[in-house]
PDB file of C-alpha atoms in Angstrom:
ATOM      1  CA  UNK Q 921     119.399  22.267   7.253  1.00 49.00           C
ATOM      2  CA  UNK Q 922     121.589  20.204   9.819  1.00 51.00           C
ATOM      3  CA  UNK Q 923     125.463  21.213   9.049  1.00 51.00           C
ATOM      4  CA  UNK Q 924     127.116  18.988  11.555  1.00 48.00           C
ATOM      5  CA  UNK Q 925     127.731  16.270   9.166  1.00 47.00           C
ATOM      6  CA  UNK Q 926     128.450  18.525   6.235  1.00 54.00           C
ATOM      7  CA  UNK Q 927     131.009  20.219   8.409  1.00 50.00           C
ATOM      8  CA  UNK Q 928     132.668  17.100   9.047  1.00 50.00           C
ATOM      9  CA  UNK Q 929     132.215  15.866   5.506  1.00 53.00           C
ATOM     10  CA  UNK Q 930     133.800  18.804   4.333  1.00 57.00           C
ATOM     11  CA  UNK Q 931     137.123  18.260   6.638  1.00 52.00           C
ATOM     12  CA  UNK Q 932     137.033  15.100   5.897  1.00 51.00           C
ATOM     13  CA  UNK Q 933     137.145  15.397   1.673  1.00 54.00           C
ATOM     14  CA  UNK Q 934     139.206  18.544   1.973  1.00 53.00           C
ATOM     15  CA  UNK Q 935     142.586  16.305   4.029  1.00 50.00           C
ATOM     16  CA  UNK Q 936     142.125  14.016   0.524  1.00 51.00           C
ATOM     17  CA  UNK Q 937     143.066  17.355  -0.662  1.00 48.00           C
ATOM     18  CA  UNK Q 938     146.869  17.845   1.437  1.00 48.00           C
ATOM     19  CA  UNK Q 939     147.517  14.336   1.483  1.00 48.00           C
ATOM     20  CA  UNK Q 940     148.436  14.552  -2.237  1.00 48.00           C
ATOM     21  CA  UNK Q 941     149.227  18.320  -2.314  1.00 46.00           C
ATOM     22  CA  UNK Q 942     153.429  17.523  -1.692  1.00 41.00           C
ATOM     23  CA  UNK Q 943     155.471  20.395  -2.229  1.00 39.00           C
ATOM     24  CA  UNK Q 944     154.929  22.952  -5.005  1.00 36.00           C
ATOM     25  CA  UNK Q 945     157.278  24.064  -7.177  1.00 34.00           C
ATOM     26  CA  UNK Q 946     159.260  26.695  -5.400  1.00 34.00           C
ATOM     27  CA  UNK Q 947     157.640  26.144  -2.297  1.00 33.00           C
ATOM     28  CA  UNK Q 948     160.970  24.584  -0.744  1.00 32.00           C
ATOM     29  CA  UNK Q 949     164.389  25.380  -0.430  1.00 34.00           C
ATOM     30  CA  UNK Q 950     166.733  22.720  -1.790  1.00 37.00           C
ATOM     31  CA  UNK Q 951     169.034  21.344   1.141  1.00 32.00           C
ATOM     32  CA  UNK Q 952     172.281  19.223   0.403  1.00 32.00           C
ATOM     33  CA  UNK Q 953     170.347  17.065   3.351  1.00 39.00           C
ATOM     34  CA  UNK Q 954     166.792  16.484   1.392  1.00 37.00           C
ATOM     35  CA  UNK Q 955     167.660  12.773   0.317  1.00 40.00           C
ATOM     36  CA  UNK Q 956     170.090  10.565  -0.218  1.00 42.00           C
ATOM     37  CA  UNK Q 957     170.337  10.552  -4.197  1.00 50.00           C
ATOM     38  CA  UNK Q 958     170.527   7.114  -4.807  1.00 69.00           C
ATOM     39  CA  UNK Q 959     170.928   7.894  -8.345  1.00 76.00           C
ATOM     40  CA  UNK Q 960     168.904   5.657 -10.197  1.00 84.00           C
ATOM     41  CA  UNK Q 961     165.615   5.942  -7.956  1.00 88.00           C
ATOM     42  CA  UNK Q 962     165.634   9.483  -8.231  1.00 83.00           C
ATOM     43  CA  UNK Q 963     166.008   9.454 -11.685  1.00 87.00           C
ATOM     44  CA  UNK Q 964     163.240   6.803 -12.210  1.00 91.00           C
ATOM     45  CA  UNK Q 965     161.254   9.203 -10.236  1.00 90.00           C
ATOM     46  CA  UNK Q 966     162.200  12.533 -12.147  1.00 89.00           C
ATOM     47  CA  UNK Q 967     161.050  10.825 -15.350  1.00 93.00           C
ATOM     48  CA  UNK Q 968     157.648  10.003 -13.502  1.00 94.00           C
ATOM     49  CA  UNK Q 969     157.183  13.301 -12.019  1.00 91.00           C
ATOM     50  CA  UNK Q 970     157.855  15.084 -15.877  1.00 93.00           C
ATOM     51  CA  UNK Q 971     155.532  12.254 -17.324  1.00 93.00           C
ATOM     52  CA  UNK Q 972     152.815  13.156 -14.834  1.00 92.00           C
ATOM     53  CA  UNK Q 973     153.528  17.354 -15.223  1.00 90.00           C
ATOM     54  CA  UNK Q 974     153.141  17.171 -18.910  1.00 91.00           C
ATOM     55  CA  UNK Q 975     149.840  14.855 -19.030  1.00 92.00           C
ATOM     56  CA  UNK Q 976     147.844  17.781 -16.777  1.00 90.00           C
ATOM     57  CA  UNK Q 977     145.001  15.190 -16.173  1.00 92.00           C
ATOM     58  CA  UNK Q 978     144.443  12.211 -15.305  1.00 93.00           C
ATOM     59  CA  UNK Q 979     140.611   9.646 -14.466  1.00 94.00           C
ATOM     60  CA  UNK Q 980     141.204   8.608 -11.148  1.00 93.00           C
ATOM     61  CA  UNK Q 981     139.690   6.150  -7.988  1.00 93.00           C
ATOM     62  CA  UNK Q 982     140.673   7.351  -4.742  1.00 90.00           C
ATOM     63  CA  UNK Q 983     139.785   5.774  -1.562  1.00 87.00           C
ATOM     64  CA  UNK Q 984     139.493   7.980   2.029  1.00 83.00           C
ATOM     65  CA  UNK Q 985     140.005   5.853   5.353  1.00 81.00           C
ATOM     66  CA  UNK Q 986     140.505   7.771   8.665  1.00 73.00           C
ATOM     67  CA  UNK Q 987     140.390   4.350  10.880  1.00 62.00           C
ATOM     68  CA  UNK Q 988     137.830   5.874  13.315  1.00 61.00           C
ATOM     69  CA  UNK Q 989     134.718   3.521  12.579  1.00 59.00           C
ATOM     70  CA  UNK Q 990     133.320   5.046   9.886  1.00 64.00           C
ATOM     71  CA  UNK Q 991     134.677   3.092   6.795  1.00 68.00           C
ATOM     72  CA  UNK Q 992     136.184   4.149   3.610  1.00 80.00           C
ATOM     73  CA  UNK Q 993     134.652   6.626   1.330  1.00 82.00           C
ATOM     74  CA  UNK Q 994     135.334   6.310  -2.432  1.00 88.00           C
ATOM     75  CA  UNK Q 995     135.686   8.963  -5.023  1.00 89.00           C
ATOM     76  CA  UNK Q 996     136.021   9.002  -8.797  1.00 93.00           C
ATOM     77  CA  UNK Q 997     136.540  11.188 -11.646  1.00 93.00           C
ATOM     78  CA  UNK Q 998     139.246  13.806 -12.945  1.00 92.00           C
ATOM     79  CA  UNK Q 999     141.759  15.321 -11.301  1.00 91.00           C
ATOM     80  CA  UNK Q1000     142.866  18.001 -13.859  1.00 90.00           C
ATOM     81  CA  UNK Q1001     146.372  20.332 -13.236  1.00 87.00           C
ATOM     82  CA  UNK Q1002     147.846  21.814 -16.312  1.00 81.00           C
ATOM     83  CA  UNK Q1003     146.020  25.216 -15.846  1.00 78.00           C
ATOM     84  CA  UNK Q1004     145.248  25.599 -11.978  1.00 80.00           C
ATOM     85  CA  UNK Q1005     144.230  22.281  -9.687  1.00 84.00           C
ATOM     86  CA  UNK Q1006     140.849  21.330 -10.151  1.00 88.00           C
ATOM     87  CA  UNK Q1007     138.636  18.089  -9.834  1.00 90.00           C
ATOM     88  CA  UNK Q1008     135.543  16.895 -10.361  1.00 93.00           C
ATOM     89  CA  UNK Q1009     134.409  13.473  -8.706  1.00 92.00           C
ATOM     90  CA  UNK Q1010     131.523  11.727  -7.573  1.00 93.00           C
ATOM     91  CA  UNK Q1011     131.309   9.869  -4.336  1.00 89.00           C
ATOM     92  CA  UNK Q1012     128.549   7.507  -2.455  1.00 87.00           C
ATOM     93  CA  UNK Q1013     125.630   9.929  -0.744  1.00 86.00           C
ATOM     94  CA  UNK Q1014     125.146   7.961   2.409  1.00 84.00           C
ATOM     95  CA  UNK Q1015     128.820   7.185   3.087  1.00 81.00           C
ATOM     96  CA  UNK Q1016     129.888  10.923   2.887  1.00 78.00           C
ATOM     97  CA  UNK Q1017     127.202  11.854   5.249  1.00 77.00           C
ATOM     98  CA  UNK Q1018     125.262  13.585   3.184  1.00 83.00           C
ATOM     99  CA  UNK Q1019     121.817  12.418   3.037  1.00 85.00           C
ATOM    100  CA  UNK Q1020     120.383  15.263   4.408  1.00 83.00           C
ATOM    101  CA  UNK Q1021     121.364  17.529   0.944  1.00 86.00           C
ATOM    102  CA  UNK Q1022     120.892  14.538  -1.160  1.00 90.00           C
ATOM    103  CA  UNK Q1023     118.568  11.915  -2.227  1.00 93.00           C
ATOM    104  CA  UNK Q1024     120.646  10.621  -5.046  1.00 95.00           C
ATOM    105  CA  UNK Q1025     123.140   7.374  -4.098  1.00 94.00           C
ATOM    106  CA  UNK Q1026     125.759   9.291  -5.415  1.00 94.00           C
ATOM    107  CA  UNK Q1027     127.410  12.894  -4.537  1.00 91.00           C
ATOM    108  CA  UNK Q1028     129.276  14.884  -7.521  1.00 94.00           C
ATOM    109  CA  UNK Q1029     132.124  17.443  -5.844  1.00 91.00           C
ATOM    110  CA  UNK Q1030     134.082  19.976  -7.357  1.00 92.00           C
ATOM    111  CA  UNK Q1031     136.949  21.773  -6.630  1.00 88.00           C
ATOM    112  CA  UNK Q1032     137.847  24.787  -8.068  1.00 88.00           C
ATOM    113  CA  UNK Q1033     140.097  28.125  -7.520  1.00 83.00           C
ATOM    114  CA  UNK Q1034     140.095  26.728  -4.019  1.00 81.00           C
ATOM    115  CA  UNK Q1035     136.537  26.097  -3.385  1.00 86.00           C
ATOM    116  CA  UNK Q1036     134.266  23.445  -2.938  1.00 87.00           C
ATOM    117  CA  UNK Q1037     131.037  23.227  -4.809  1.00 93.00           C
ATOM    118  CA  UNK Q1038     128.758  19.836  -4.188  1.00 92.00           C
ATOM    119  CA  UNK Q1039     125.531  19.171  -6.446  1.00 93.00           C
ATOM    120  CA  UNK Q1040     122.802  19.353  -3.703  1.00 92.00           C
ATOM    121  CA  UNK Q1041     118.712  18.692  -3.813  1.00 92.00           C
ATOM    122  CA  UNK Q1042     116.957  22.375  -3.829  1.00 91.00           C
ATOM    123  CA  UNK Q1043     115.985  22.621  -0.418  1.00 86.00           C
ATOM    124  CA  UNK Q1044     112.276  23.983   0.304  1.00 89.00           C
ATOM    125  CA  UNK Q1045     113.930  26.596   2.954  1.00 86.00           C
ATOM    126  CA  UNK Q1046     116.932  27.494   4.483  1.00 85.00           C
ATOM    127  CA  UNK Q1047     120.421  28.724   3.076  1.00 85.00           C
ATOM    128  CA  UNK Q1048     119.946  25.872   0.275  1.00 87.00           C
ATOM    129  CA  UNK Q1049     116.122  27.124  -1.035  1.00 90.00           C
ATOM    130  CA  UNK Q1050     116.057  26.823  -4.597  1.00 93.00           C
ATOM    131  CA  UNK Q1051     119.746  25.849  -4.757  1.00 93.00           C
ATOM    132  CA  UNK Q1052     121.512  23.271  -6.706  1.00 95.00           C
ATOM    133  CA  UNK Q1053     124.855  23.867  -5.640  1.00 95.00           C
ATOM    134  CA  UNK Q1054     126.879  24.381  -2.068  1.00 91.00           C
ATOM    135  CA  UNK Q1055     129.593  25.975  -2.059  1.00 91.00           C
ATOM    136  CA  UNK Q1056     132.067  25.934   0.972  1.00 86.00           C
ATOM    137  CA  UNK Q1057     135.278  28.366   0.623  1.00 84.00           C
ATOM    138  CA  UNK Q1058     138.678  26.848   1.597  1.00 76.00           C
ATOM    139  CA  UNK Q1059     139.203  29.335   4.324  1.00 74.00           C
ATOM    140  CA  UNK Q1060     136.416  27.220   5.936  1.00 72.00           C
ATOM    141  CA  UNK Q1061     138.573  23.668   6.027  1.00 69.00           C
ATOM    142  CA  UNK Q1062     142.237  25.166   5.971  1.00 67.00           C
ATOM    143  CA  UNK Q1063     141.953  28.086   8.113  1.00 66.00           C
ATOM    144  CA  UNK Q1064     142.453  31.414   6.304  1.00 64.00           C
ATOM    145  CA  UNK Q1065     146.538  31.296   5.400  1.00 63.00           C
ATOM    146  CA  UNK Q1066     146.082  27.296   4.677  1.00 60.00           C
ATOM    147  CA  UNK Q1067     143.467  28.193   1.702  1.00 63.00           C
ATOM    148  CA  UNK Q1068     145.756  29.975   0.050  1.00 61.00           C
ATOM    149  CA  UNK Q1069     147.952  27.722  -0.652  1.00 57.00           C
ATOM    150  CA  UNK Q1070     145.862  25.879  -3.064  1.00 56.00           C
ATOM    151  CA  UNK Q1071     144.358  28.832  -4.561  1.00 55.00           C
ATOM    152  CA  UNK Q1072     145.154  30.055  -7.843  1.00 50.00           C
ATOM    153  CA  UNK Q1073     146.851  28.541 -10.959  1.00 44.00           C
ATOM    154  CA  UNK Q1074     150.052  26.926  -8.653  1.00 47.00           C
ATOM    155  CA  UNK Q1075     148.572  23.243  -9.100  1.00 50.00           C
ATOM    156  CA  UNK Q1076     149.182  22.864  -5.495  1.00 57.00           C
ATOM    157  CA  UNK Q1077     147.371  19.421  -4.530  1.00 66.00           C
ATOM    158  CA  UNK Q1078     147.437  17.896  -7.881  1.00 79.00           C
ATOM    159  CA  UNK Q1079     149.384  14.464  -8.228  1.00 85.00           C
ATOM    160  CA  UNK Q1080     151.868  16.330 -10.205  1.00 84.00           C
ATOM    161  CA  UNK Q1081     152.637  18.135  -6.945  1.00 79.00           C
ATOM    162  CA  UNK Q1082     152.692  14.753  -5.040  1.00 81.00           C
ATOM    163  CA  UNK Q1083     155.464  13.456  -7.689  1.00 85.00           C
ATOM    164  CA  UNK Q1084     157.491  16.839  -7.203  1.00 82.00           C
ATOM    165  CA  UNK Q1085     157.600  16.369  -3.634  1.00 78.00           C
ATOM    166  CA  UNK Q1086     158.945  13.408  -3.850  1.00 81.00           C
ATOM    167  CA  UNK Q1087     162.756  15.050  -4.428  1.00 76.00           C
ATOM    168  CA  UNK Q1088     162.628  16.569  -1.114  1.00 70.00           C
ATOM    169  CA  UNK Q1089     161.677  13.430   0.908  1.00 76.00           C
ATOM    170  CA  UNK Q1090     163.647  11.275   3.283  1.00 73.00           C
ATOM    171  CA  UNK Q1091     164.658   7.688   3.746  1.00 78.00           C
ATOM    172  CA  UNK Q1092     163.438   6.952  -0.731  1.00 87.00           C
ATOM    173  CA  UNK Q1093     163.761   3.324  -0.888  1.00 91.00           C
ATOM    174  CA  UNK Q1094     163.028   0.977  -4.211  1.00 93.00           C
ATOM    175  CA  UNK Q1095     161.203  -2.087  -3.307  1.00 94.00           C
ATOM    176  CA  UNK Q1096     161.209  -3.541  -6.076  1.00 93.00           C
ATOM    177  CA  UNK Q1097     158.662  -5.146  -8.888  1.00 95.00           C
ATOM    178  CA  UNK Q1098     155.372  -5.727  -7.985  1.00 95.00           C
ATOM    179  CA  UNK Q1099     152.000  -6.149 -10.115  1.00 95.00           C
ATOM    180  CA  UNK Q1100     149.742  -3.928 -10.117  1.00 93.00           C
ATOM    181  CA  UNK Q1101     146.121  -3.449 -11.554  1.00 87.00           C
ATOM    182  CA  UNK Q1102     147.550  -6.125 -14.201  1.00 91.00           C
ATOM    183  CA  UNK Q1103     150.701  -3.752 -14.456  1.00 93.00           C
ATOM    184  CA  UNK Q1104     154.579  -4.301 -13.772  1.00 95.00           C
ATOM    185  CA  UNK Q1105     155.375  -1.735 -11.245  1.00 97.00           C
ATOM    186  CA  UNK Q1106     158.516  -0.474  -9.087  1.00 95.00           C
ATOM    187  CA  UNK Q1107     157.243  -0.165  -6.036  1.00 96.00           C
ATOM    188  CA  UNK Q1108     158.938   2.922  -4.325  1.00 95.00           C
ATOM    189  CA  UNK Q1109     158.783   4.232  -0.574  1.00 93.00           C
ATOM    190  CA  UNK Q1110     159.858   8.301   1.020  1.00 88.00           C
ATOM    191  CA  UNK Q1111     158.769   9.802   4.127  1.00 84.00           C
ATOM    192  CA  UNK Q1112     157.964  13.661   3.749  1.00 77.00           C
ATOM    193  CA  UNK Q1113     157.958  15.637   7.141  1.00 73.00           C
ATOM    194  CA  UNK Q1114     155.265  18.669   7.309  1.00 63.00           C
ATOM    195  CA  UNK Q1115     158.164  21.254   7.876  1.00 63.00           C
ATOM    196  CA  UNK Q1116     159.248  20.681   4.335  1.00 58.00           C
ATOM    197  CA  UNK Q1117     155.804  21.425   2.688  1.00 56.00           C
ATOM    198  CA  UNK Q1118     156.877  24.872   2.315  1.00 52.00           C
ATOM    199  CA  UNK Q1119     153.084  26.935   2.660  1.00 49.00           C
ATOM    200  CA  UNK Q1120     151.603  23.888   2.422  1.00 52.00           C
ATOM    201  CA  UNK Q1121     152.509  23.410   5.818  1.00 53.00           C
ATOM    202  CA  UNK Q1122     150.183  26.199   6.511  1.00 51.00           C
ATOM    203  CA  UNK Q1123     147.417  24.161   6.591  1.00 51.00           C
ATOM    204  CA  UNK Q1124     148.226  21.938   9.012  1.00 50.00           C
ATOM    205  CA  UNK Q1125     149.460  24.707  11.138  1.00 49.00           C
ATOM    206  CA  UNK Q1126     145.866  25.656  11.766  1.00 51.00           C
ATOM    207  CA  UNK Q1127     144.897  23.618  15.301  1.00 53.00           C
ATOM    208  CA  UNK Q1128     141.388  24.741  14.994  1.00 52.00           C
ATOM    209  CA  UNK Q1129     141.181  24.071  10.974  1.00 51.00           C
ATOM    210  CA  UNK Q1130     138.787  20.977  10.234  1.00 51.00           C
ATOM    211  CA  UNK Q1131     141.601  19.411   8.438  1.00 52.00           C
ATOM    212  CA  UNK Q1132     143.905  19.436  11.154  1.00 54.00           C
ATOM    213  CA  UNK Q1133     141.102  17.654  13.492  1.00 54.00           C
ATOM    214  CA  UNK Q1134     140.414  15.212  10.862  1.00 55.00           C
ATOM    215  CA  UNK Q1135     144.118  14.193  10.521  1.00 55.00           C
ATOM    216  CA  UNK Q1136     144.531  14.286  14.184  1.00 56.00           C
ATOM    217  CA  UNK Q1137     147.520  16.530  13.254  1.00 56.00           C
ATOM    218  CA  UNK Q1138     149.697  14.449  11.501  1.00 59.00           C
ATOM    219  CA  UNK Q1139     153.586  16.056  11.178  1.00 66.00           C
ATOM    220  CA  UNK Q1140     154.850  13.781   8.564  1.00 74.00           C
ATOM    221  CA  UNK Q1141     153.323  11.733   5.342  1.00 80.00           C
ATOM    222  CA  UNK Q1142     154.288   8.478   4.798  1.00 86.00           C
ATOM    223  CA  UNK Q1143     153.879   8.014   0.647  1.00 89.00           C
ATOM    224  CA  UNK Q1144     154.298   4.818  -1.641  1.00 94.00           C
ATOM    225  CA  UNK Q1145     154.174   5.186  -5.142  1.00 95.00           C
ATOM    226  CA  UNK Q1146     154.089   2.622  -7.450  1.00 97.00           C
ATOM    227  CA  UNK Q1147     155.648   3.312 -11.107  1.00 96.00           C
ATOM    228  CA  UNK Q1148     154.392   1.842 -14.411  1.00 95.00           C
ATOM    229  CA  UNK Q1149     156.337   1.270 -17.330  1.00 85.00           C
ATOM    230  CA  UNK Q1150     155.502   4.217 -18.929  1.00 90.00           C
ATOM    231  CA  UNK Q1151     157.004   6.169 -16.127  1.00 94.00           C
ATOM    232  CA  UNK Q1152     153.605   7.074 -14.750  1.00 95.00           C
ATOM    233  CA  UNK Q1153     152.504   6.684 -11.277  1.00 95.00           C
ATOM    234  CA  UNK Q1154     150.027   3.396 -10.985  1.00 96.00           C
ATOM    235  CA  UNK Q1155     149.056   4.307  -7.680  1.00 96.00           C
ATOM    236  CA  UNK Q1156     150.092   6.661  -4.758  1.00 93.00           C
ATOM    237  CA  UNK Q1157     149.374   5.623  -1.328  1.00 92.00           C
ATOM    238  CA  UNK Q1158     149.722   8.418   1.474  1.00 86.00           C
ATOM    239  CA  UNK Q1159     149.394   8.166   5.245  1.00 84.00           C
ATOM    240  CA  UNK Q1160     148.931  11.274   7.130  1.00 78.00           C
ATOM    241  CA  UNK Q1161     148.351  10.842  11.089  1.00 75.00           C
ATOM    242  CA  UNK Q1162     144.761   8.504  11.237  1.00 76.00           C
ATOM    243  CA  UNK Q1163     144.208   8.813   7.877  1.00 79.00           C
ATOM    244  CA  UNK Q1164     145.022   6.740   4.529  1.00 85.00           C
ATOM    245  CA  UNK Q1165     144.575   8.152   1.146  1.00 86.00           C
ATOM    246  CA  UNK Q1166     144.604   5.532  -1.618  1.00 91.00           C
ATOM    247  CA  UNK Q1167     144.752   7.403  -5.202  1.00 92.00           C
ATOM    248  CA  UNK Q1168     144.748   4.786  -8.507  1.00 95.00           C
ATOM    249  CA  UNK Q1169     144.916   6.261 -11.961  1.00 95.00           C
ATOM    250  CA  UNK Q1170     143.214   4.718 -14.675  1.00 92.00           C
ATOM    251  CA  UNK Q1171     144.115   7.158 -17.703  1.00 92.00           C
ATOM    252  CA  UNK Q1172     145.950  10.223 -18.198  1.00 93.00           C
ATOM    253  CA  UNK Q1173     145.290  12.823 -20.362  1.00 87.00           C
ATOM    254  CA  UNK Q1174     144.895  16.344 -21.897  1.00 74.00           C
ATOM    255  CA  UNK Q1175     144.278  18.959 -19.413  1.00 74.00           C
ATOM    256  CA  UNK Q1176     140.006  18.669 -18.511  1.00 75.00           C
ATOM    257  CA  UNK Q1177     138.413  22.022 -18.034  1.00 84.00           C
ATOM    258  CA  UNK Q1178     136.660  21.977 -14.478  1.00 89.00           C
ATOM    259  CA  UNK Q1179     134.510  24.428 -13.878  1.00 92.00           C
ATOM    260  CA  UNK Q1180     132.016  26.152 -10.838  1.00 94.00           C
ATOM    261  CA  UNK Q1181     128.933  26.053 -11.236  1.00 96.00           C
ATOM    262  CA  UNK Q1182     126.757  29.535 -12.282  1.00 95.00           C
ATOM    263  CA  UNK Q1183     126.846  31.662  -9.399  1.00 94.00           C
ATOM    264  CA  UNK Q1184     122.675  31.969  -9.327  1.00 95.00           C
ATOM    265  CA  UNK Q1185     122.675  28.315  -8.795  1.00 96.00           C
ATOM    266  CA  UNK Q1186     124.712  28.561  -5.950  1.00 95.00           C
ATOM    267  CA  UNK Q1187     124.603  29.236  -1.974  1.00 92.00           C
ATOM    268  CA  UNK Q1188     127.284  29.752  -0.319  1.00 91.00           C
ATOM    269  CA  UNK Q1189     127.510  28.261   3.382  1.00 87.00           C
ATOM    270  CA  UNK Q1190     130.900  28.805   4.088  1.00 84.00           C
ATOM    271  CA  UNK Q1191     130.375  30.766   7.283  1.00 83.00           C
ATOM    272  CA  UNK Q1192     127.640  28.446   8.856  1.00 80.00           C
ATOM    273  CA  UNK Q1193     130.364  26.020   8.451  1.00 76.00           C
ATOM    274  CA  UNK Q1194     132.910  28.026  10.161  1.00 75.00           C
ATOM    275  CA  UNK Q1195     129.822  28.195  13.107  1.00 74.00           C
ATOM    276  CA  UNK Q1196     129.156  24.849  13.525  1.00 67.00           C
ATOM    277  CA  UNK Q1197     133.091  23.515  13.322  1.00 61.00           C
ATOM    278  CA  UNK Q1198     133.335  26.358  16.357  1.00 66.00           C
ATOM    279  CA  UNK Q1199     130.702  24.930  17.874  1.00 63.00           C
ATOM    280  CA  UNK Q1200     132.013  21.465  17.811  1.00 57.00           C
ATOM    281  CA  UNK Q1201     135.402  22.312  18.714  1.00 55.00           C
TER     282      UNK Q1201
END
């Protein structure tokens, strides 16, 4: 089996993953400089953020763009954070790259306890003989103090993370109503500088880390959220050095159970990944 598209693949799903991680709870020191409380915006925000925490899932359609040539990817499925981050999506074969593992038009991708695990086609030899599952370890994408950051039950990536960051960014502006998806929105606007990501900020720290070389090391995110009138996000739109993540939410709901697939269905390929992003570096 050919990894060099998997290996980019796999940076290139896994910065879908920080774009919306934010700032966990904790994982920050407040600073009388963070924003400038405008009152009302941060409050319309708090209420969004508490909406989101309490929901702990929510259907989603997220779109991937790194404006190199190779066109957005799609995703869709559940994004699930009241016990641990976890998600479970499907996305198109041939624009993830990866025919060679699959036949089907579409991909399904989880991600659990920091891990990836993507529903492959048994492979006849190789690491993937008899195999119906790949699973890449996040030491493989975020270098080895990056992974664990989104490890564990700290919910670090979810959108409920995203929303919490949110009180630590700079330059929050309200730009008004706008429709959206057929809903009246407030349209709001923060800049969030890497520094602040507390150890999120570990996995951008890694030069030699997929992620970082898909991002083309970005050192600030650029985020627009759009709030319905339920005080739930609509959409969140996040720029992070050449890439665009585009995340809409079409229900929220009780916490979905995501989990990895049975271990004897499984091959693990983190370290020919490691290789080959060595090699290509």
């Amino acid at each position: 089996m050919k990894l060099r598209y998997t290996a980019a693949w796999v940076g290139f799903t896994a910065v879908t993953l920080v774009a919306v991680s934010g700032c966990g709870a904790g994982s920050v020191k407040q600073a009388a400089d963070a924003v400038d409380d405008t009152g009302a915006i941060m409050a319309a925000l708090a209420r969004a953020t508490d909406r989101t925490e309490q929901l702990g899932s929510a259907e989603i359609s997220m779109t991937t763009d790194l404006a190199n040539g190779s066109g957005p990817v799609r995703m869709e499925g559940t994004y699930s954070w009241g016990d641990g981050f976890a998600y479970d999506v499907e996305m198109d074969t041939k624009a993830a790259q990866m025919q060679e593992v699959q036949d089907a038009p579409t991909i399904r991708m989880l991600f659990v306890d920091g891990d990836y695990y993507y529903d492959v086609d048994p492979q006849p030899s190789g690491p993937l003989k008899g195999k119906e599952w790949m699973k890449i370890d996040g030491s493989a994408v975020f270098g080895e103090k990056g992974a664990q950051a989104f490890s564990g039950n700290t919910g670090g990536g979810s959108p409920s993370a995203t929303m919490r960051s949110l009180k630590y960014a700079q330059d929050v502006k309200d730009l008004g109503e706008q429709t959206l998806a057929g809903q009246r929105t407030t349209h709001y606007r923060a800049v969030i500088d890497t520094s602040r990501l507390g150890r999120f900020k570990d996995a951008y720290g890694d030069k030699d880390s997929l992620v970082n070389s898909m991002t083309g090391g970005g050192t600030s995110i650029d985020m627009d959220v759009w709030v319905g009138a339920k005080d739930l996000p609509v959409r969140i739109k996040q720029v992070v050095g050449k890439m665009t993540v585009t995340m809409d939410f079409r229900k929220f709901g009780a916490t979905a159970k995501v989990a990895p697939p049975p271990a004897a269905q499984t091959a693990d390929v983190s370290d020919l990944i490691k290789q080959t992003a060595k090699k290509q570096g």
